[in-house]
Amino acid sequence: MQYVPYEKSREVPHILVDGADNAGTKLVLSHWKDNLTPADLKDDLSAQIVFNYLDQPDFHVNVDAVTNDHFDADGLVGIWTLIHPEDAQEMRDFLIDIASVGDFNVYKNRDAARVSFALDAWMNPHLSPLKKSVLQLSYPELTVVLHEELLPRLAKIIEKVDFQEKFWHQQDALLEASEDGFKNKKFKLNELPELDLAIVTMPDSNVPIAESIHRMAIHNLTDCMRILIMQETHFELYLRYETWVDFKSRKLMPRVDLTELAANLTKQESMDGRWSFDDINSFAPALRLTGDTQSKIPFESFRSQAIEFLSQKT
């Protein structure tokens, strides 16, 4: 089995891992919504689906190529597993953990998180070993480069993760600080299971919420799929990526479109402040304030409005 770039794969019989099929696809192993993966193989992550495929010879197809239309840890792990099935079986749980970090921001083994962070670094202009000119390629072209560079390196990255610290240190430090924040009660998490909502409260900081707390620290503490992060004057409400894919291990509540809530909140802000909600069909859509550095809506008012809106729509 060998990796073939997605565009070239249209003319080559292949297995498609984690993305969307094309004319050459003979089998789909993907957790994307509306996927064509055989029902008996389906699972939460595409990497898990690939292992399910290896476990069930009745589904095996006689092809020598595998591809994906995008780059991420889940897809990379799935492709690597098909190319190296025996080696992959020996570290099955660890590989699935890497994929879980990449897609769902959930980890069991900290080294798996660090491997995923190291993979992310290849797309970060400040950390990537790739030339800037390569990072400026079109996304389909960059996807090919990343697969061609990282598929041969993945086993070594896993084996030598401690020596990859320059690539994973930044995310790992934020994760460590975030987990410490919950341990020392600086950050607090309360769940409203009936709304599938977890509310994280934390002090204001001088950096954006994304740089104040690592989502993985939150997701490792809750199964709720709607996350409301609340500082004193900064708020963010997002839907987790699990709600976009064909999640199989348990039934999830449907997504709620927060566009109407965004419009109502905007009416309560200053002239510059505007609340917006990403496309509900995006991977992890978020409700955020733009145009102003701080919200004018009182903390308790924002919290009660968010809860009331979700209560009406759930």
Tab-separated table of C-alpha atoms in Angstrom:
chain	number	residue	atom	x	y	z
A	1	MET	CA	0.000	0.000	0.000
A	2	GLN	CA	1.304	3.465	-0.863
A	3	TYR	CA	0.121	7.053	-0.471
A	4	VAL	CA	-1.108	8.756	-3.652
A	5	PRO	CA	-1.928	12.496	-3.825
A	6	TYR	CA	-5.661	13.128	-3.909
A	7	GLU	CA	-5.810	14.659	-7.389
A	8	LYS	CA	-3.780	11.810	-8.905
A	9	SER	CA	-5.925	9.283	-7.052
A	10	ARG	CA	-8.887	10.087	-9.296
A	11	GLU	CA	-7.262	7.839	-11.906
A	12	VAL	CA	-6.040	5.176	-9.436
A	13	PRO	CA	-8.150	2.599	-7.570
A	14	HIS	CA	-7.674	3.456	-3.899
A	15	ILE	CA	-8.937	3.551	-0.337
A	16	LEU	CA	-10.003	6.992	0.862
A	17	VAL	CA	-9.174	7.716	4.517
A	18	ASP	CA	-10.923	10.502	6.456
A	19	GLY	CA	-12.050	12.741	3.584
A	20	ALA	CA	-14.393	12.797	0.594
A	21	ASP	CA	-14.402	10.107	-2.096
A	22	ASN	CA	-13.662	10.680	-5.786
A	23	ALA	CA	-13.852	8.726	-9.052
A	24	GLY	CA	-11.054	6.326	-8.099
A	25	THR	CA	-12.346	5.474	-4.623
A	26	LYS	CA	-13.097	1.791	-4.064
A	27	LEU	CA	-13.650	2.020	-0.313
A	28	VAL	CA	-14.250	4.907	2.110
A	29	LEU	CA	-12.873	4.707	5.647
A	30	SER	CA	-14.022	8.043	7.033
A	31	HIS	CA	-16.006	9.463	9.938
A	32	TRP	CA	-17.023	12.540	7.956
A	33	LYS	CA	-20.744	13.191	7.928
A	34	ASP	CA	-22.669	11.571	5.054
A	35	ASN	CA	-19.761	9.152	4.549
A	36	LEU	CA	-19.931	5.934	2.521
A	37	THR	CA	-18.073	3.834	5.091
A	38	PRO	CA	-19.594	0.336	5.530
A	39	ALA	CA	-21.817	0.321	8.607
A	40	ASP	CA	-19.914	-2.525	10.283
A	41	LEU	CA	-16.685	-0.509	10.168
A	42	LYS	CA	-17.951	2.833	11.442
A	43	ASP	CA	-16.447	4.412	14.548
A	44	ASP	CA	-15.804	7.833	16.116
A	45	LEU	CA	-12.442	8.444	14.425
A	46	SER	CA	-11.248	7.583	10.948
A	47	ALA	CA	-8.168	5.973	12.508
A	48	GLN	CA	-10.446	3.640	14.474
A	49	ILE	CA	-12.328	2.820	11.276
A	50	VAL	CA	-9.047	1.863	9.590
A	51	PHE	CA	-8.245	-0.540	12.431
A	52	ASN	CA	-11.783	-1.966	12.182
A	53	TYR	CA	-11.087	-2.536	8.480
A	54	LEU	CA	-7.856	-4.399	9.250
A	55	ASP	CA	-9.740	-6.534	11.783
A	56	GLN	CA	-12.373	-7.647	9.252
A	57	PRO	CA	-10.919	-9.287	6.127
A	58	ASP	CA	-14.345	-9.583	4.500
A	59	PHE	CA	-14.179	-5.861	3.777
A	60	HIS	CA	-10.678	-5.850	2.307
A	61	VAL	CA	-10.323	-4.509	-1.235
A	62	ASN	CA	-7.588	-5.337	-3.708
A	63	VAL	CA	-5.977	-1.930	-4.188
A	64	ASP	CA	-2.462	-0.647	-3.600
A	65	ALA	CA	-3.163	3.060	-3.057
A	66	VAL	CA	-4.527	5.177	-0.222
A	67	THR	CA	-5.272	8.908	-0.155
A	68	ASN	CA	-6.936	11.800	1.655
A	69	ASP	CA	-8.069	15.231	0.479
A	70	HIS	CA	-6.777	17.135	3.535
A	71	PHE	CA	-4.103	16.875	6.189
A	72	ASP	CA	-4.656	16.224	9.884
A	73	ALA	CA	-3.483	13.778	12.549
A	74	ASP	CA	-6.477	11.457	12.230
A	75	GLY	CA	-6.057	11.069	8.480
A	76	LEU	CA	-2.276	10.746	8.695
A	77	VAL	CA	-2.527	8.020	11.335
A	78	GLY	CA	-5.127	6.179	9.266
A	79	ILE	CA	-3.019	6.252	6.110
A	80	TRP	CA	0.150	5.236	8.006
A	81	THR	CA	-1.761	2.343	9.574
A	82	LEU	CA	-2.798	0.981	6.174
A	83	ILE	CA	0.770	1.264	4.884
A	84	HIS	CA	2.281	-0.332	8.026
A	85	PRO	CA	-0.504	-2.573	9.395
A	86	GLU	CA	1.668	-4.858	11.533
A	87	ASP	CA	3.599	-2.038	13.190
A	88	ALA	CA	0.367	-0.106	13.699
A	89	GLN	CA	-1.335	-2.979	15.510
A	90	GLU	CA	1.482	-3.016	18.047
A	91	MET	CA	0.756	0.586	19.051
A	92	ARG	CA	-2.934	0.712	18.208
A	93	ASP	CA	-4.140	2.549	21.314
A	94	PHE	CA	-1.368	5.139	21.086
A	95	LEU	CA	-2.090	5.859	17.406
A	96	ILE	CA	-5.805	6.238	18.092
A	97	ASP	CA	-4.909	8.591	20.940
A	98	ILE	CA	-2.883	10.764	18.527
A	99	ALA	CA	-5.887	10.916	16.214
A	100	SER	CA	-8.207	11.784	19.112
A	101	VAL	CA	-5.966	14.686	20.090
A	102	GLY	CA	-5.902	15.989	16.542
A	103	ASP	CA	-9.652	15.874	15.937
A	104	PHE	CA	-11.375	15.978	19.311
A	105	ASN	CA	-8.823	17.662	21.606
A	106	VAL	CA	-8.959	14.712	23.999
A	107	TYR	CA	-5.988	12.658	25.160
A	108	LYS	CA	-5.137	9.719	27.411
A	109	ASN	CA	-1.354	9.590	26.977
A	110	ARG	CA	0.497	12.897	27.214
A	111	ASP	CA	3.097	11.731	24.700
A	112	ALA	CA	0.302	11.132	22.174
A	113	ALA	CA	-0.737	14.742	22.687
A	114	ARG	CA	2.850	15.854	22.111
A	115	VAL	CA	3.098	13.869	18.890
A	116	SER	CA	-0.070	15.539	17.634
A	117	PHE	CA	1.300	18.946	18.637
A	118	ALA	CA	4.503	18.167	16.736
A	119	LEU	CA	2.466	17.320	13.636
A	120	ASP	CA	0.541	20.597	13.990
A	121	ALA	CA	3.841	22.462	14.084
A	122	TRP	CA	4.566	21.524	10.483
A	123	MET	CA	1.754	23.891	9.464
A	124	ASN	CA	2.799	26.677	11.835
A	125	PRO	CA	4.871	29.364	10.032
A	126	HIS	CA	6.832	30.035	13.239
A	127	LEU	CA	7.704	26.403	13.928
A	128	SER	CA	7.525	24.444	10.694
A	129	PRO	CA	10.730	22.911	9.279
A	130	LEU	CA	9.241	23.547	5.832
A	131	LYS	CA	10.333	26.584	3.845
A	132	LYS	CA	7.997	29.577	3.906
A	133	SER	CA	7.530	29.215	0.169
A	134	VAL	CA	6.179	25.692	0.722
A	135	LEU	CA	3.730	26.878	3.376
A	136	GLN	CA	2.446	29.416	0.864
A	137	LEU	CA	1.445	26.729	-1.630
A	138	SER	CA	-2.223	26.133	-2.282
A	139	TYR	CA	-3.869	23.932	0.330
A	140	PRO	CA	-4.131	20.856	-1.941
A	141	GLU	CA	-0.437	21.208	-2.819
A	142	LEU	CA	0.575	21.679	0.820
A	143	THR	CA	-1.510	18.645	1.791
A	144	VAL	CA	0.562	16.500	-0.561
A	145	VAL	CA	3.858	17.846	0.816
A	146	LEU	CA	2.792	17.228	4.404
A	147	HIS	CA	1.812	13.633	3.688
A	148	GLU	CA	4.977	12.942	1.713
A	149	GLU	CA	7.156	14.431	4.453
A	150	LEU	CA	5.401	13.068	7.522
A	151	LEU	CA	4.343	9.552	6.532
A	152	PRO	CA	8.004	8.409	6.434
A	153	ARG	CA	8.744	10.340	9.652
A	154	LEU	CA	5.757	9.418	11.820
A	155	ALA	CA	7.284	6.345	13.451
A	156	LYS	CA	10.445	8.253	14.324
A	157	ILE	CA	8.468	11.221	15.679
A	158	ILE	CA	6.581	8.817	17.943
A	159	GLU	CA	9.740	7.028	19.042
A	160	LYS	CA	11.722	10.230	19.626
A	161	VAL	CA	8.945	12.530	20.805
A	162	ASP	CA	11.079	13.794	23.688
A	163	PHE	CA	13.576	15.112	21.152
A	164	GLN	CA	10.795	16.978	19.302
A	165	GLU	CA	10.195	19.398	22.186
A	166	LYS	CA	10.787	22.529	20.128
A	167	PHE	CA	7.757	21.544	18.058
A	168	TRP	CA	5.368	20.636	20.884
A	169	HIS	CA	6.556	22.810	23.780
A	170	GLN	CA	4.298	25.801	23.089
A	171	GLN	CA	1.034	23.854	23.043
A	172	ASP	CA	2.141	21.550	25.828
A	173	ALA	CA	2.962	24.496	28.095
A	174	LEU	CA	-0.489	26.003	27.537
A	175	LEU	CA	-2.089	22.624	28.222
A	176	GLU	CA	-0.064	22.239	31.423
A	177	ALA	CA	-0.984	25.725	32.621
A	178	SER	CA	-4.639	25.102	31.776
A	179	GLU	CA	-4.773	21.817	33.669
A	180	ASP	CA	-3.076	23.510	36.617
A	181	GLY	CA	-5.690	26.252	36.420
A	182	PHE	CA	-8.447	23.701	37.017
A	183	LYS	CA	-6.490	21.925	39.760
A	184	ASN	CA	-5.886	25.106	41.756
A	185	LYS	CA	-9.461	26.352	41.164
A	186	LYS	CA	-8.342	29.358	39.127
A	187	PHE	CA	-10.521	27.898	36.375
A	188	LYS	CA	-13.864	26.291	37.202
A	189	LEU	CA	-16.070	24.002	35.137
A	190	ASN	CA	-19.773	23.434	35.734
A	191	GLU	CA	-21.946	21.146	33.638
A	192	LEU	CA	-25.585	21.452	32.611
A	193	PRO	CA	-26.065	17.946	31.158
A	194	GLU	CA	-29.643	18.611	30.088
A	195	LEU	CA	-28.275	21.264	27.707
A	196	ASP	CA	-25.090	19.327	26.848
A	197	LEU	CA	-23.338	22.469	28.111
A	198	ALA	CA	-20.135	22.931	30.099
A	199	ILE	CA	-19.458	26.425	31.457
A	200	VAL	CA	-15.833	27.336	32.134
A	201	THR	CA	-15.218	30.460	34.227
A	202	MET	CA	-11.803	32.067	34.460
A	203	PRO	CA	-10.218	35.473	35.160
A	204	ASP	CA	-9.710	38.020	32.401
A	205	SER	CA	-6.304	38.020	30.756
A	206	ASN	CA	-4.459	40.245	28.327
A	207	VAL	CA	-4.522	37.651	25.559
A	208	PRO	CA	-7.351	36.065	23.520
A	209	ILE	CA	-9.266	33.189	25.076
A	210	ALA	CA	-7.567	30.743	22.693
A	211	GLU	CA	-4.223	31.724	24.215
A	212	SER	CA	-5.540	31.700	27.784
A	213	ILE	CA	-6.760	28.119	27.955
A	214	HIS	CA	-6.183	24.955	25.944
A	215	ARG	CA	-9.385	23.314	24.782
A	216	MET	CA	-7.902	19.923	25.568
A	217	ALA	CA	-7.856	20.733	29.261
A	218	ILE	CA	-11.588	21.411	29.019
A	219	HIS	CA	-12.502	18.421	26.872
A	220	ASN	CA	-10.621	16.023	29.126
A	221	LEU	CA	-12.898	17.092	31.986
A	222	THR	CA	-16.296	16.938	30.286
A	223	ASP	CA	-18.309	15.002	27.722
A	224	CYS	CA	-20.493	18.048	27.043
A	225	MET	CA	-20.374	19.139	23.411
A	226	ARG	CA	-21.337	22.783	23.935
A	227	ILE	CA	-18.640	24.781	25.690
A	228	LEU	CA	-19.141	28.284	27.113
A	229	ILE	CA	-15.916	29.985	28.229
A	230	MET	CA	-16.479	33.027	30.412
A	231	GLN	CA	-13.948	35.574	31.571
A	232	GLU	CA	-15.104	38.753	33.259
A	233	THR	CA	-15.572	40.651	29.975
A	234	HIS	CA	-14.677	38.041	27.321
A	235	PHE	CA	-16.973	35.188	26.321
A	236	GLU	CA	-16.959	32.406	23.759
A	237	LEU	CA	-19.464	29.641	23.049
A	238	TYR	CA	-18.503	26.858	20.663
A	239	LEU	CA	-19.687	23.462	19.478
A	240	ARG	CA	-17.170	20.640	19.573
A	241	TYR	CA	-15.931	18.893	16.435
A	242	GLU	CA	-17.472	15.595	17.541
A	243	THR	CA	-20.889	17.068	16.686
A	244	TRP	CA	-19.872	17.494	13.032
A	245	VAL	CA	-18.672	13.955	12.318
A	246	ASP	CA	-20.599	10.687	12.216
A	247	PHE	CA	-20.015	10.011	15.923
A	248	LYS	CA	-20.893	6.422	16.831
A	249	SER	CA	-19.997	5.649	20.462
A	250	ARG	CA	-22.995	7.566	21.814
A	251	LYS	CA	-25.862	9.643	20.507
A	252	LEU	CA	-25.144	13.373	20.589
A	253	MET	CA	-27.612	16.235	20.725
A	254	PRO	CA	-28.088	18.058	17.404
A	255	ARG	CA	-26.157	21.252	16.822
A	256	VAL	CA	-27.857	24.553	17.639
A	257	ASP	CA	-27.487	27.493	15.260
A	258	LEU	CA	-26.394	30.461	17.389
A	259	THR	CA	-26.895	33.126	14.701
A	260	GLU	CA	-30.042	34.473	16.345
A	261	LEU	CA	-28.314	34.658	19.732
A	262	ALA	CA	-25.434	36.536	18.100
A	263	ALA	CA	-27.842	39.107	16.682
A	264	ASN	CA	-29.525	39.602	20.056
A	265	LEU	CA	-26.193	40.032	21.816
A	266	THR	CA	-24.951	42.525	19.238
A	267	LYS	CA	-27.870	44.836	20.065
A	268	GLN	CA	-26.535	45.053	23.620
A	269	GLU	CA	-22.964	46.015	22.674
A	270	SER	CA	-21.351	49.332	21.803
A	271	MET	CA	-21.336	50.581	18.220
A	272	ASP	CA	-18.133	48.674	17.402
A	273	GLY	CA	-18.927	45.422	19.148
A	274	ARG	CA	-20.506	42.693	17.032
A	275	TRP	CA	-21.234	39.077	17.873
A	276	SER	CA	-20.902	36.568	15.066
A	277	PHE	CA	-21.400	32.830	14.745
A	278	ASP	CA	-19.489	30.701	12.281
A	279	ASP	CA	-21.300	28.632	9.680
A	280	ILE	CA	-23.094	25.896	11.615
A	281	ASN	CA	-21.681	23.373	9.148
A	282	SER	CA	-18.071	24.292	9.932
A	283	PHE	CA	-16.000	21.874	11.995
A	284	ALA	CA	-16.250	23.599	15.401
A	285	PRO	CA	-18.326	26.772	14.994
A	286	ALA	CA	-17.948	29.450	17.649
A	287	LEU	CA	-19.847	32.504	18.864
A	288	ARG	CA	-17.367	35.366	19.372
A	289	LEU	CA	-17.196	39.142	19.774
A	290	THR	CA	-15.456	41.171	17.066
A	291	GLY	CA	-14.812	44.890	16.716
A	292	ASP	CA	-14.265	45.491	20.429
A	293	THR	CA	-11.798	44.164	22.983
A	294	GLN	CA	-14.339	43.694	25.757
A	295	SER	CA	-18.023	42.885	25.926
A	296	LYS	CA	-20.337	45.447	27.488
A	297	ILE	CA	-22.792	42.716	28.501
A	298	PRO	CA	-22.648	41.912	32.246
A	299	PHE	CA	-21.261	38.479	33.086
A	300	GLU	CA	-24.430	37.068	34.642
A	301	SER	CA	-26.605	38.500	31.889
A	302	PHE	CA	-24.541	36.836	29.190
A	303	ARG	CA	-24.608	33.528	31.046
A	304	SER	CA	-28.371	33.597	31.561
A	305	GLN	CA	-29.057	34.592	27.951
A	306	ALA	CA	-26.891	31.774	26.602
A	307	ILE	CA	-28.567	29.222	28.871
A	308	GLU	CA	-32.049	30.474	28.033
A	309	PHE	CA	-31.356	30.380	24.296
A	310	LEU	CA	-30.018	26.820	24.439
A	311	SER	CA	-32.958	25.768	26.624
A	312	GLN	CA	-35.393	27.029	23.997
A	313	LYS	CA	-33.578	25.323	21.122
A	314	THR	CA	-32.752	22.003	22.791
